Tab-separated table of C-alpha atoms in Angstrom:
chain	number	residue	atom	x	y	z
A	1	MET	CA	-126.064	36.489	-26.747
A	2	SER	CA	-123.554	36.951	-23.978
A	3	GLY	CA	-120.317	35.029	-24.458
A	4	TRP	CA	-118.155	33.400	-21.853
A	5	LEU	CA	-114.905	31.524	-21.485
A	6	ARG	CA	-114.316	28.480	-19.293
A	7	ILE	CA	-110.820	27.071	-18.866
A	8	VAL	CA	-111.371	23.487	-17.800
A	9	GLY	CA	-109.450	20.387	-16.787
A	10	LEU	CA	-110.435	17.046	-18.309
A	11	GLY	CA	-108.473	15.048	-15.733
A	12	PRO	CA	-105.827	12.468	-16.632
A	13	GLY	CA	-107.850	10.482	-19.157
A	14	ALA	CA	-110.701	8.384	-17.795
A	15	GLU	CA	-114.219	9.762	-18.281
A	16	ALA	CA	-115.008	8.826	-14.663
A	17	LEU	CA	-112.473	11.458	-13.538
A	18	VAL	CA	-114.109	14.382	-15.372
A	19	THR	CA	-116.058	16.504	-12.883
A	20	PRO	CA	-119.801	17.043	-13.484
A	21	GLU	CA	-119.082	20.785	-13.541
A	22	VAL	CA	-116.839	20.351	-16.579
A	23	THR	CA	-119.270	17.981	-18.293
A	24	ALA	CA	-122.018	20.601	-17.820
A	25	VAL	CA	-120.087	23.474	-19.439
A	26	LEU	CA	-119.046	21.261	-22.345
A	27	ALA	CA	-122.753	20.599	-22.933
A	28	GLU	CA	-123.448	24.363	-23.130
A	29	ALA	CA	-120.415	25.306	-25.224
A	30	THR	CA	-120.491	26.547	-28.816
A	31	ASP	CA	-116.714	26.201	-29.229
A	32	VAL	CA	-114.011	23.998	-27.741
A	33	VAL	CA	-110.381	25.058	-28.066
A	34	GLY	CA	-107.237	23.110	-27.182
A	35	TYR	CA	-104.342	20.879	-28.049
A	36	ILE	CA	-105.297	18.143	-30.558
A	37	PRO	CA	-105.361	15.084	-28.228
A	38	TYR	CA	-107.396	16.901	-25.561
A	39	VAL	CA	-109.966	18.283	-28.015
A	40	ALA	CA	-110.263	14.721	-29.357
A	41	ARG	CA	-111.683	13.722	-25.961
A	42	VAL	CA	-114.738	15.958	-26.495
A	43	ALA	CA	-117.635	14.320	-28.354
A	44	GLU	CA	-118.813	16.056	-31.528
A	45	ARG	CA	-122.416	17.289	-31.621
A	46	PRO	CA	-124.512	19.750	-33.670
A	47	GLY	CA	-123.897	23.350	-32.623
A	48	LEU	CA	-120.408	22.657	-31.294
A	49	THR	CA	-117.251	23.604	-33.208
A	50	LEU	CA	-114.007	21.902	-32.216
A	51	HIS	CA	-110.838	23.976	-32.705
A	52	ALA	CA	-107.851	21.668	-32.269
A	53	SER	CA	-104.377	23.158	-32.516
A	54	ASP	CA	-100.828	21.918	-32.219
A	55	ASN	CA	-98.597	22.079	-29.171
A	56	ARG	CA	-96.597	25.252	-28.378
A	57	VAL	CA	-99.168	27.684	-29.776
A	58	GLU	CA	-100.770	28.346	-26.398
A	59	ILE	CA	-100.888	32.142	-26.708
A	60	ASP	CA	-102.401	32.105	-30.224
A	61	ARG	CA	-104.956	29.556	-29.031
A	62	SER	CA	-105.767	31.713	-26.003
A	63	ARG	CA	-106.286	34.849	-28.127
A	64	HIS	CA	-108.540	32.938	-30.472
A	65	ALA	CA	-110.631	31.710	-27.532
A	66	LEU	CA	-110.851	35.221	-26.056
A	67	GLU	CA	-111.847	36.731	-29.427
A	68	MET	CA	-114.641	34.202	-29.829
A	69	ALA	CA	-115.914	34.803	-26.275
A	70	ALA	CA	-115.853	38.567	-26.934
A	71	ASP	CA	-117.933	37.876	-30.064
A	72	GLY	CA	-120.600	36.136	-27.968
A	73	HIS	CA	-119.496	32.506	-28.230
A	74	ARG	CA	-119.569	30.127	-25.277
A	75	VAL	CA	-115.992	28.922	-25.373
A	76	VAL	CA	-114.352	26.102	-23.432
A	77	VAL	CA	-110.552	25.854	-23.395
A	78	VAL	CA	-109.625	22.278	-22.522
A	79	SER	CA	-106.492	20.996	-20.816
A	80	SER	CA	-105.581	17.561	-19.607
A	81	GLY	CA	-105.443	17.262	-15.809
A	82	ASP	CA	-106.005	20.562	-14.011
A	83	PRO	CA	-105.898	23.721	-16.150
A	84	GLY	CA	-103.939	25.599	-13.470
A	85	VAL	CA	-101.057	23.109	-13.215
A	86	PHE	CA	-98.686	23.546	-16.190
A	87	ALA	CA	-101.635	23.877	-18.530
A	88	MET	CA	-103.769	26.482	-20.303
A	89	ALA	CA	-104.959	28.792	-17.486
A	90	SER	CA	-101.732	30.786	-17.204
A	91	ALA	CA	-101.486	31.090	-20.991
A	92	VAL	CA	-105.027	32.506	-21.223
A	93	PHE	CA	-104.311	35.067	-18.482
A	94	GLU	CA	-101.073	36.092	-20.213
A	95	ALA	CA	-103.195	36.779	-23.296
A	96	VAL	CA	-105.797	38.662	-21.228
A	97	GLU	CA	-103.171	40.882	-19.616
A	98	SER	CA	-101.491	41.769	-22.924
A	99	GLY	CA	-104.738	42.015	-24.909
A	100	PRO	CA	-107.512	44.605	-25.354
A	101	ARG	CA	-108.889	46.090	-22.122
A	102	ALA	CA	-112.330	44.650	-22.912
A	103	TRP	CA	-111.020	41.080	-22.484
A	104	ARG	CA	-110.559	41.704	-18.738
A	105	ASP	CA	-114.273	42.124	-18.267
A	106	LEU	CA	-115.276	38.947	-20.077
A	107	ASP	CA	-116.995	36.259	-18.022
A	108	ILE	CA	-113.979	33.959	-17.486
A	109	GLN	CA	-113.824	31.051	-15.048
A	110	VAL	CA	-111.312	28.299	-14.399
A	111	LEU	CA	-112.816	24.887	-13.543
A	112	PRO	CA	-110.400	22.559	-11.753
A	113	GLY	CA	-109.628	18.975	-12.724
A	114	ILE	CA	-107.790	15.944	-11.383
A	115	THR	CA	-104.154	16.731	-12.089
A	116	ALA	CA	-101.768	13.961	-13.157
A	117	MET	CA	-99.653	13.911	-9.999
A	118	LEU	CA	-102.681	13.316	-7.761
A	119	ALA	CA	-104.073	10.601	-10.034
A	120	ALA	CA	-100.639	8.950	-10.044
A	121	ALA	CA	-100.264	9.280	-6.280
A	122	ALA	CA	-103.690	7.704	-5.731
A	123	ARG	CA	-102.771	4.757	-7.930
A	124	ALA	CA	-99.567	4.101	-5.980
A	125	GLY	CA	-100.934	4.698	-2.469
A	126	ALA	CA	-100.190	8.085	-0.914
A	127	PRO	CA	-96.627	9.160	-1.804
A	128	LEU	CA	-97.639	12.848	-1.609
A	129	GLY	CA	-99.286	12.346	1.787
A	130	HIS	CA	-96.989	14.920	3.390
A	131	ASP	CA	-95.451	18.241	2.300
A	132	PHE	CA	-94.485	18.141	-1.368
A	133	CYS	CA	-93.553	20.236	-4.368
A	134	CYS	CA	-94.386	20.148	-8.028
A	135	ILE	CA	-91.814	21.079	-10.699
A	136	ASN	CA	-92.077	21.266	-14.480
A	137	LEU	CA	-88.776	19.850	-15.764
A	138	SER	CA	-89.147	21.406	-19.214
A	139	ASP	CA	-86.711	24.252	-19.814
A	140	ASN	CA	-88.680	25.591	-22.773
A	141	LEU	CA	-89.962	28.507	-20.670
A	142	LYS	CA	-87.414	28.854	-17.891
A	143	PRO	CA	-83.638	28.577	-17.588
A	144	TRP	CA	-82.249	25.175	-16.633
A	145	PRO	CA	-80.197	26.585	-13.708
A	146	LEU	CA	-83.470	27.608	-12.031
A	147	ILE	CA	-84.728	24.024	-12.316
A	148	GLU	CA	-81.474	22.751	-10.776
A	149	ARG	CA	-81.719	25.249	-7.942
A	150	ARG	CA	-85.306	24.237	-7.191
A	151	LEU	CA	-84.413	20.547	-7.233
A	152	ARG	CA	-81.576	21.075	-4.743
A	153	LEU	CA	-83.625	23.219	-2.373
A	154	ALA	CA	-86.608	20.856	-2.591
A	155	ALA	CA	-84.386	17.906	-1.673
A	156	GLN	CA	-82.867	19.878	1.210
A	157	ALA	CA	-86.383	20.712	2.417
A	158	ASP	CA	-87.153	16.964	2.286
A	159	PHE	CA	-90.253	17.562	0.191
A	160	ALA	CA	-91.777	14.711	-1.744
A	161	MET	CA	-91.650	15.858	-5.371
A	162	ALA	CA	-93.764	15.558	-8.489
A	163	PHE	CA	-92.190	16.212	-11.882
A	164	TYR	CA	-94.207	17.115	-14.973
A	165	ASN	CA	-92.745	16.901	-18.486
A	166	PRO	CA	-89.675	14.985	-17.310
A	167	ARG	CA	-88.359	14.124	-20.740
A	168	SER	CA	-88.976	14.810	-24.422
A	169	LYS	CA	-87.249	13.962	-27.666
A	170	SER	CA	-85.960	17.521	-27.923
A	171	ARG	CA	-84.638	17.511	-24.336
A	172	PRO	CA	-83.364	13.995	-23.676
A	173	GLU	CA	-80.690	15.107	-21.201
A	174	GLY	CA	-82.746	17.061	-18.649
A	175	PHE	CA	-84.073	14.092	-16.737
A	176	GLU	CA	-80.639	12.501	-16.588
A	177	LYS	CA	-79.305	15.695	-14.996
A	178	THR	CA	-82.260	15.634	-12.597
A	179	LEU	CA	-81.388	12.124	-11.457
A	180	GLN	CA	-77.751	13.180	-10.959
A	181	ILE	CA	-78.815	16.075	-8.718
A	182	LEU	CA	-81.139	13.837	-6.711
A	183	ARG	CA	-78.360	11.279	-6.238
A	184	LYS	CA	-76.149	13.986	-4.731
A	185	GLU	CA	-78.870	15.215	-2.372
A	186	CYS	CA	-80.756	12.027	-1.426
A	187	GLU	CA	-79.938	8.538	-0.199
A	188	PRO	CA	-79.756	5.708	-2.810
A	189	GLU	CA	-82.850	3.997	-1.363
A	190	ARG	CA	-85.083	7.018	-2.005
A	191	LEU	CA	-88.300	5.780	-3.625
A	192	ILE	CA	-89.155	7.043	-7.088
A	193	LEU	CA	-92.344	6.290	-8.984
A	194	PHE	CA	-92.835	6.459	-12.749
A	195	ALA	CA	-96.519	6.770	-13.595
A	196	ARG	CA	-97.404	6.689	-17.281
A	197	ALA	CA	-100.838	7.379	-18.797
A	198	VAL	CA	-102.660	7.012	-15.471
A	199	SER	CA	-106.349	6.029	-15.876
A	200	ARG	CA	-105.868	5.334	-19.586
A	201	PRO	CA	-105.809	1.869	-21.193
A	202	ASP	CA	-102.008	1.912	-21.509
A	203	GLU	CA	-101.444	2.889	-17.857
A	204	ALA	CA	-98.124	1.684	-16.419
A	205	LEU	CA	-96.626	2.209	-12.972
A	206	ARG	CA	-93.110	1.380	-11.905
A	207	VAL	CA	-91.438	1.863	-8.527
A	208	ALA	CA	-87.653	2.019	-8.186
A	209	HIS	CA	-85.000	3.110	-5.746
A	210	LEU	CA	-83.159	6.234	-6.819
A	211	ALA	CA	-79.955	4.218	-7.301
A	212	GLU	CA	-81.619	2.069	-9.973
A	213	ALA	CA	-83.629	4.772	-11.742
A	214	THR	CA	-82.652	5.495	-15.346
A	215	PRO	CA	-83.688	8.320	-17.697
A	216	GLU	CA	-85.425	5.826	-20.006
A	217	MET	CA	-87.997	5.066	-17.307
A	218	ALA	CA	-89.687	8.406	-18.128
A	219	ASP	CA	-91.140	9.964	-21.262
A	220	MET	CA	-93.474	12.927	-21.929
A	221	GLN	CA	-96.502	10.831	-20.894
A	222	THR	CA	-94.950	10.127	-17.498
A	223	VAL	CA	-95.360	11.906	-14.198
A	224	VAL	CA	-92.468	11.151	-11.862
A	225	LEU	CA	-93.017	11.164	-8.100
A	226	VAL	CA	-90.054	11.165	-5.724
A	227	GLY	CA	-90.688	10.319	-2.101
A	228	SER	CA	-89.393	12.253	0.875
A	229	SER	CA	-86.871	10.565	3.171
A	230	ARG	CA	-89.881	9.242	5.130
A	231	THR	CA	-91.706	7.614	2.191
A	232	ARG	CA	-92.235	3.890	2.684
A	233	ILE	CA	-93.166	0.849	0.648
A	234	ILE	CA	-95.539	-1.908	1.751
A	235	GLU	CA	-94.806	-5.106	-0.116
A	236	ARG	CA	-97.717	-7.447	-0.844
A	237	ASP	CA	-99.058	-9.722	-3.556
A	238	GLY	CA	-99.433	-7.526	-6.624
A	239	ALA	CA	-98.305	-3.914	-6.875
A	240	PRO	CA	-96.710	-2.557	-3.697
A	241	ILE	CA	-98.175	0.408	-1.805
A	242	VAL	CA	-96.008	3.535	-1.647
A	243	TYR	CA	-96.956	6.115	0.971
A	244	THR	CA	-95.583	8.936	3.070
A	245	PRO	CA	-96.644	8.788	6.737
A	246	ARG	CA	-98.252	11.793	8.340
A	247	PHE	CA	-95.907	11.849	11.317
A	248	THR	CA	-92.350	13.203	11.266
A	249	PRO	CA	-90.354	12.781	14.504
A	250	GLU	CA	-88.205	15.526	16.084
B	1	MET	CA	-119.150	-11.607	-0.460
B	2	SER	CA	-115.762	-10.106	-1.167
B	3	GLY	CA	-115.082	-6.875	0.688
B	4	TRP	CA	-113.152	-3.880	-0.481
B	5	LEU	CA	-111.924	-0.510	0.701
B	6	ARG	CA	-111.981	2.731	-1.286
B	7	ILE	CA	-110.313	5.852	0.088
B	8	VAL	CA	-112.000	8.697	-1.754
B	9	GLY	CA	-111.908	12.478	-2.068
B	10	LEU	CA	-115.201	14.375	-2.029
B	11	GLY	CA	-113.611	17.558	-3.369
B	12	PRO	CA	-113.847	20.949	-1.663
B	13	GLY	CA	-117.616	21.001	-1.121
B	14	ALA	CA	-119.770	21.431	-4.233
B	15	GLU	CA	-121.486	18.323	-5.560
B	16	ALA	CA	-120.440	19.330	-9.096
B	17	LEU	CA	-116.813	18.760	-8.077
B	18	VAL	CA	-117.286	15.132	-6.964
B	19	THR	CA	-115.942	12.805	-9.675
B	20	PRO	CA	-118.315	10.227	-11.208
B	21	GLU	CA	-115.881	7.524	-10.058
B	22	VAL	CA	-116.419	8.524	-6.424
B	23	THR	CA	-120.192	8.836	-6.868
B	24	ALA	CA	-120.223	5.301	-8.296
B	25	VAL	CA	-118.372	3.678	-5.384
B	26	LEU	CA	-120.563	5.498	-2.862
B	27	ALA	CA	-123.573	3.926	-4.609
B	28	GLU	CA	-122.064	0.433	-4.139
B	29	ALA	CA	-120.856	0.894	-0.562
B	30	THR	CA	-122.237	-0.837	2.513
B	31	ASP	CA	-120.308	1.408	4.924
B	32	VAL	CA	-118.977	4.964	4.836
B	33	VAL	CA	-116.334	5.995	7.356
B	34	GLY	CA	-114.934	9.458	8.051
B	35	TYR	CA	-114.819	12.702	9.954
B	36	ILE	CA	-118.305	13.945	10.913
B	37	PRO	CA	-118.682	16.856	8.446
B	38	TYR	CA	-117.477	14.768	5.488
B	39	VAL	CA	-119.713	11.788	6.260
B	40	ALA	CA	-122.581	14.295	6.514
B	41	ARG	CA	-122.095	14.984	2.783
B	42	VAL	CA	-123.095	11.396	1.913
B	43	ALA	CA	-126.835	10.812	1.461
B	44	GLU	CA	-128.410	8.144	3.673
B	45	ARG	CA	-130.022	5.182	1.931
B	46	PRO	CA	-131.162	1.642	2.853
B	47	GLY	CA	-128.244	-0.784	3.049
B	48	LEU	CA	-125.690	1.933	3.823
B	49	THR	CA	-124.313	2.492	7.327
B	50	LEU	CA	-122.640	5.829	8.042
B	51	HIS	CA	-119.819	5.748	10.613
B	52	ALA	CA	-118.961	9.339	11.519
B	53	SER	CA	-116.138	9.963	13.958
B	54	ASP	CA	-114.423	12.980	15.479
B	55	ASN	CA	-111.216	14.616	14.302
B	56	ARG	CA	-107.815	13.255	15.416
B	57	VAL	CA	-108.875	9.599	15.520
B	58	GLU	CA	-107.603	8.828	12.024
B	59	ILE	CA	-105.811	5.591	12.936
B	60	ASP	CA	-108.751	4.158	14.903
B	61	ARG	CA	-111.043	5.071	12.025
B	62	SER	CA	-108.676	3.430	9.531
B	63	ARG	CA	-108.497	0.193	11.533
B	64	HIS	CA	-112.263	0.092	11.800
B	65	ALA	CA	-112.575	0.515	8.020
B	66	LEU	CA	-109.977	-2.211	7.368
B	67	GLU	CA	-111.672	-4.610	9.791
B	68	MET	CA	-115.012	-4.142	8.072
B	69	ALA	CA	-113.479	-4.641	4.610
B	70	ALA	CA	-111.771	-7.823	5.864
B	71	ASP	CA	-115.207	-8.968	7.068
B	72	GLY	CA	-116.631	-8.606	3.563
B	73	HIS	CA	-118.063	-5.081	3.716
B	74	ARG	CA	-117.745	-2.605	0.861
B	75	VAL	CA	-116.205	0.305	2.741
B	76	VAL	CA	-115.610	3.878	1.574
B	77	VAL	CA	-113.368	6.134	3.651
B	78	VAL	CA	-114.235	9.733	2.793
B	79	SER	CA	-112.004	12.796	2.951
B	80	SER	CA	-112.632	16.323	1.849
B	81	GLY	CA	-110.560	17.381	-1.185
B	82	ASP	CA	-108.109	14.704	-2.332
B	83	PRO	CA	-107.532	11.763	0.040
B	84	GLY	CA	-103.785	11.799	-0.669
B	85	VAL	CA	-103.201	15.442	0.301
B	86	PHE	CA	-103.152	15.798	4.100
B	87	ALA	CA	-106.134	13.496	4.390
B	88	MET	CA	-107.047	9.863	5.101
B	89	ALA	CA	-104.954	7.861	2.592
B	90	SER	CA	-101.699	8.027	4.562
B	91	ALA	CA	-103.514	7.195	7.805
B	92	VAL	CA	-105.083	4.084	6.255
B	93	PHE	CA	-101.713	2.886	4.934
B	94	GLU	CA	-100.097	3.464	8.342
B	95	ALA	CA	-102.806	1.177	9.755
B	96	VAL	CA	-102.225	-1.374	6.974
B	97	GLU	CA	-98.482	-1.477	7.585
B	98	SER	CA	-98.812	-1.915	11.355
B	99	GLY	CA	-101.826	-4.252	11.166
B	100	PRO	CA	-102.397	-7.953	10.443
B	101	ARG	CA	-100.621	-9.312	7.347
B	102	ALA	CA	-104.002	-10.146	5.767
B	103	TRP	CA	-104.875	-6.437	5.499
B	104	ARG	CA	-102.152	-5.981	2.867
B	105	ASP	CA	-103.955	-8.232	0.450
B	106	LEU	CA	-107.326	-6.518	0.755
B	107	ASP	CA	-108.706	-4.853	-2.365
B	108	ILE	CA	-107.766	-1.242	-1.532
B	109	GLN	CA	-107.876	1.680	-3.946
B	110	VAL	CA	-107.437	5.411	-3.565
B	111	LEU	CA	-109.740	7.563	-5.734
B	112	PRO	CA	-108.494	11.112	-6.246
B	113	GLY	CA	-110.512	14.276	-5.704
B	114	ILE	CA	-110.240	18.015	-6.311
B	115	THR	CA	-107.953	19.215	-3.554
B	116	ALA	CA	-108.569	22.577	-1.873
B	117	MET	CA	-105.483	24.352	-3.233
B	118	LEU	CA	-106.439	23.624	-6.856
B	119	ALA	CA	-110.064	24.664	-6.320
B	120	ALA	CA	-108.821	27.875	-4.684
B	121	ALA	CA	-106.281	28.508	-7.440
B	122	ALA	CA	-108.957	28.039	-10.104
B	123	ARG	CA	-111.235	30.552	-8.389
B	124	ALA	CA	-108.479	33.189	-8.272
B	125	GLY	CA	-107.035	32.611	-11.757
B	126	ALA	CA	-103.852	30.537	-11.943
B	127	PRO	CA	-101.564	31.419	-9.019
B	128	LEU	CA	-100.074	27.888	-9.039
B	129	GLY	CA	-99.458	28.033	-12.799
B	130	HIS	CA	-95.746	27.477	-12.317
B	131	ASP	CA	-93.589	25.391	-9.937
B	132	PHE	CA	-95.107	25.310	-6.459
B	133	CYS	CA	-95.074	23.533	-3.118
B	134	CYS	CA	-97.712	22.459	-0.659
B	135	ILE	CA	-97.113	22.596	3.106
B	136	ASN	CA	-99.311	21.586	6.032
B	137	LEU	CA	-98.755	24.312	8.667
B	138	SER	CA	-100.089	22.176	11.511
B	139	ASP	CA	-97.363	21.053	13.907
B	140	ASN	CA	-99.534	18.308	15.422
B	141	LEU	CA	-97.560	15.631	13.562
B	142	LYS	CA	-94.210	17.245	12.829
B	143	PRO	CA	-91.847	19.578	14.668
B	144	TRP	CA	-92.305	23.303	14.066
B	145	PRO	CA	-88.589	23.822	13.130
B	146	LEU	CA	-89.129	21.527	10.105
B	147	ILE	CA	-92.012	23.723	8.956
B	148	GLU	CA	-89.820	26.828	9.328
B	149	ARG	CA	-87.014	25.193	7.382
B	150	ARG	CA	-89.368	24.198	4.565
B	151	LEU	CA	-90.840	27.699	4.400
B	152	ARG	CA	-87.384	29.301	4.099
B	153	LEU	CA	-86.159	26.859	1.441
B	154	ALA	CA	-89.422	27.124	-0.511
B	155	ALA	CA	-89.122	30.917	-0.552
B	156	GLN	CA	-85.480	30.672	-1.644
B	157	ALA	CA	-86.538	28.304	-4.444
B	158	ASP	CA	-89.114	30.938	-5.475
B	159	PHE	CA	-91.908	28.370	-5.425
B	160	ALA	CA	-95.489	29.525	-5.267
B	161	MET	CA	-96.840	27.963	-2.066
B	162	ALA	CA	-100.074	26.478	-0.809
B	163	PHE	CA	-100.659	26.162	2.931
B	164	TYR	CA	-103.165	23.741	4.440
B	165	ASN	CA	-104.355	24.042	8.056
B	166	PRO	CA	-102.819	27.488	8.459
B	167	ARG	CA	-104.400	28.270	11.812
B	168	SER	CA	-106.498	26.673	14.531
B	169	LYS	CA	-107.727	27.730	17.960
B	170	SER	CA	-105.148	25.457	19.566
B	171	ARG	CA	-102.295	26.855	17.435
B	172	PRO	CA	-103.032	30.560	16.954
B	173	GLU	CA	-99.357	31.570	16.705
B	174	GLY	CA	-98.123	29.320	13.861
B	175	PHE	CA	-99.478	31.377	11.002
B	176	GLU	CA	-98.127	34.596	12.531
B	177	LYS	CA	-94.672	32.997	12.605
B	178	THR	CA	-95.187	31.876	9.001
B	179	LEU	CA	-95.895	35.442	7.903
B	180	GLN	CA	-92.792	36.651	9.748
B	181	ILE	CA	-90.610	34.128	7.897
B	182	LEU	CA	-92.151	35.059	4.545
B	183	ARG	CA	-91.531	38.768	5.266
B	184	LYS	CA	-87.854	38.048	5.812
B	185	GLU	CA	-87.537	35.989	2.622
B	186	CYS	CA	-89.910	37.742	0.177
B	187	GLU	CA	-90.598	41.281	-1.009
B	188	PRO	CA	-93.489	43.203	0.658
B	189	GLU	CA	-95.534	43.216	-2.566
B	190	ARG	CA	-95.650	39.413	-2.738
B	191	LEU	CA	-99.235	38.362	-3.482
B	192	ILE	CA	-101.042	36.217	-0.944
B	193	LEU	CA	-104.493	34.748	-1.367
B	194	PHE	CA	-106.824	33.638	1.413
B	195	ALA	CA	-109.439	31.223	0.081
B	196	ARG	CA	-112.098	30.127	2.535
B	197	ALA	CA	-114.713	27.407	1.949
B	198	VAL	CA	-114.185	27.347	-1.822
B	199	SER	CA	-117.236	26.081	-3.765
B	200	ARG	CA	-119.418	26.211	-0.631
B	201	PRO	CA	-122.167	28.788	0.031
B	202	ASP	CA	-119.946	30.754	2.428
B	203	GLU	CA	-116.997	30.929	-0.004
B	204	ALA	CA	-114.779	33.992	0.495
B	205	LEU	CA	-111.617	35.011	-1.348
B	206	ARG	CA	-109.273	37.812	-0.360
B	207	VAL	CA	-106.071	38.947	-2.055
B	208	ALA	CA	-103.445	40.936	-0.160
B	209	HIS	CA	-99.831	41.940	-0.421
B	210	LEU	CA	-97.598	40.176	2.074
B	211	ALA	CA	-96.951	43.483	3.873
B	212	GLU	CA	-100.664	43.839	4.680
B	213	ALA	CA	-101.450	40.197	5.471
B	214	THR	CA	-102.468	39.461	9.066
B	215	PRO	CA	-102.912	36.133	10.890
B	216	GLU	CA	-106.643	36.813	11.311
B	217	MET	CA	-107.145	36.547	7.545
B	218	ALA	CA	-106.839	32.725	7.877
B	219	ASP	CA	-108.669	30.076	9.871
B	220	MET	CA	-108.902	26.262	9.662
B	221	GLN	CA	-111.343	26.536	6.716
B	222	THR	CA	-108.836	28.600	4.735
B	223	VAL	CA	-106.267	27.531	2.191
B	224	VAL	CA	-103.557	30.153	1.804
B	225	LEU	CA	-101.770	30.553	-1.534
B	226	VAL	CA	-98.588	32.614	-1.768
B	227	GLY	CA	-97.397	33.633	-5.198
B	228	SER	CA	-93.857	33.316	-6.501
B	229	SER	CA	-91.908	36.501	-7.252
B	230	ARG	CA	-93.403	36.317	-10.760
B	231	THR	CA	-97.080	36.112	-9.739
B	232	ARG	CA	-99.154	38.965	-11.142
B	233	ILE	CA	-102.530	40.559	-10.601
B	234	ILE	CA	-104.876	41.730	-13.353
B	235	GLU	CA	-107.214	44.405	-12.037
B	236	ARG	CA	-110.686	44.595	-13.537
B	237	ASP	CA	-114.287	45.236	-12.551
B	238	GLY	CA	-115.073	42.663	-9.886
B	239	ALA	CA	-112.550	40.262	-8.358
B	240	PRO	CA	-109.021	40.617	-9.748
B	241	ILE	CA	-107.269	37.749	-11.547
B	242	VAL	CA	-104.132	36.386	-9.851
B	243	TYR	CA	-101.850	34.262	-12.001
B	244	THR	CA	-98.288	33.084	-12.391
B	245	PRO	CA	-96.955	33.318	-15.951
B	246	ARG	CA	-95.420	30.288	-17.578
B	247	PHE	CA	-92.245	32.088	-18.642
B	248	THR	CA	-89.321	32.894	-16.353
B	249	PRO	CA	-86.501	34.926	-17.914
B	250	GLU	CA	-82.786	34.140	-17.466
């Protein structure tokens, strides 16, 4: 039997946001590998082994998946959202590059998913409807000064911004520093959107002006979207619409 | 009958990349509105009227969709990729904001899709596996100096980059200027990926170093991905893997 490895995105949570392509490979898999809450989204069935592991063991998990594929298993590595956006795809390729030469010639494919920032943007309207950037605010894997530098340059470029991993218990201060940098670079009325658990039962969206935003509005389940200087709000009954127009004047 | 409007993303082309959520609303729709090639992806059936229109009439198309929804139709506005990324969502909300007050209280939802840059990244490996930005290179709706400024700042921030609409017959020179700016800001070995028609039968991927990249490598069907300074290539039999590691040293 010829093994393979698929690195797939399960989308932000709702089953209706999982692509048919991903559903099809899960149906063919012998093994599913991933972080505990994402593996929990895959239904058990005969012939399928679920390998759930804790956070922060991405390289060990990747090597395990590659070993099983090399042994002839049909292995699916699951991420939330899109596997190529702050998720498992880079970790697997780090393991491939540093591993046995034979791993390079395995049948490996990445299958995209609906990433959190685009699910959040859709819920709010179209805040990323113009040029934007996407920054992981965790400094576990990069120095904080690089994050600061990117935030400043992104604000100067007038990008809309999406932030992943804005805040965790072990790094409570990072998002506060982020807000301080944004307040230096942007006007107080800049729109900022806190989108928590989009498409899941506990979904919550909150729109604020930068001047009123506080660190407590975000946690690790939140994606934060910051508008560009052109981003607008349409008030109406119910949740407002936040969108960035397509046109920028001279 | 109570009308509604759904602004949906059909993904990059393959049926297996259309979310079940989008498939479900298309099955309930009375009217589908969009650019000719995207409407052509929706199957005809009794009770469904297809309204295909030409490019560059996004506001007229949006108003038409809103009028029909206000009249009780179940209207789906289709975009390729994700509707919130350089597609129809912003155009519809521009029409809402400038239109009759009653349009604000219509039942409007945006349903996300797999956007071209993430489908392209998945095919190549994980080139957007770290902080990145996304820029529309068309200067139809914004001044060219703003694009130049964003390119320079994005390179200085060491973002990976995704470019939509890199080149058209009416703007043959923009992508050449883009390459010139990147050559000033980045090293000659910087990896650049040209991904054309991803997930469609005529899909073509090409990886080059910045020094060898030429404007002719892109057209309007191409998404261009530029790595960060950390983006790596894994050579192997067949197409190489391009990925950006998660870790950035001090």
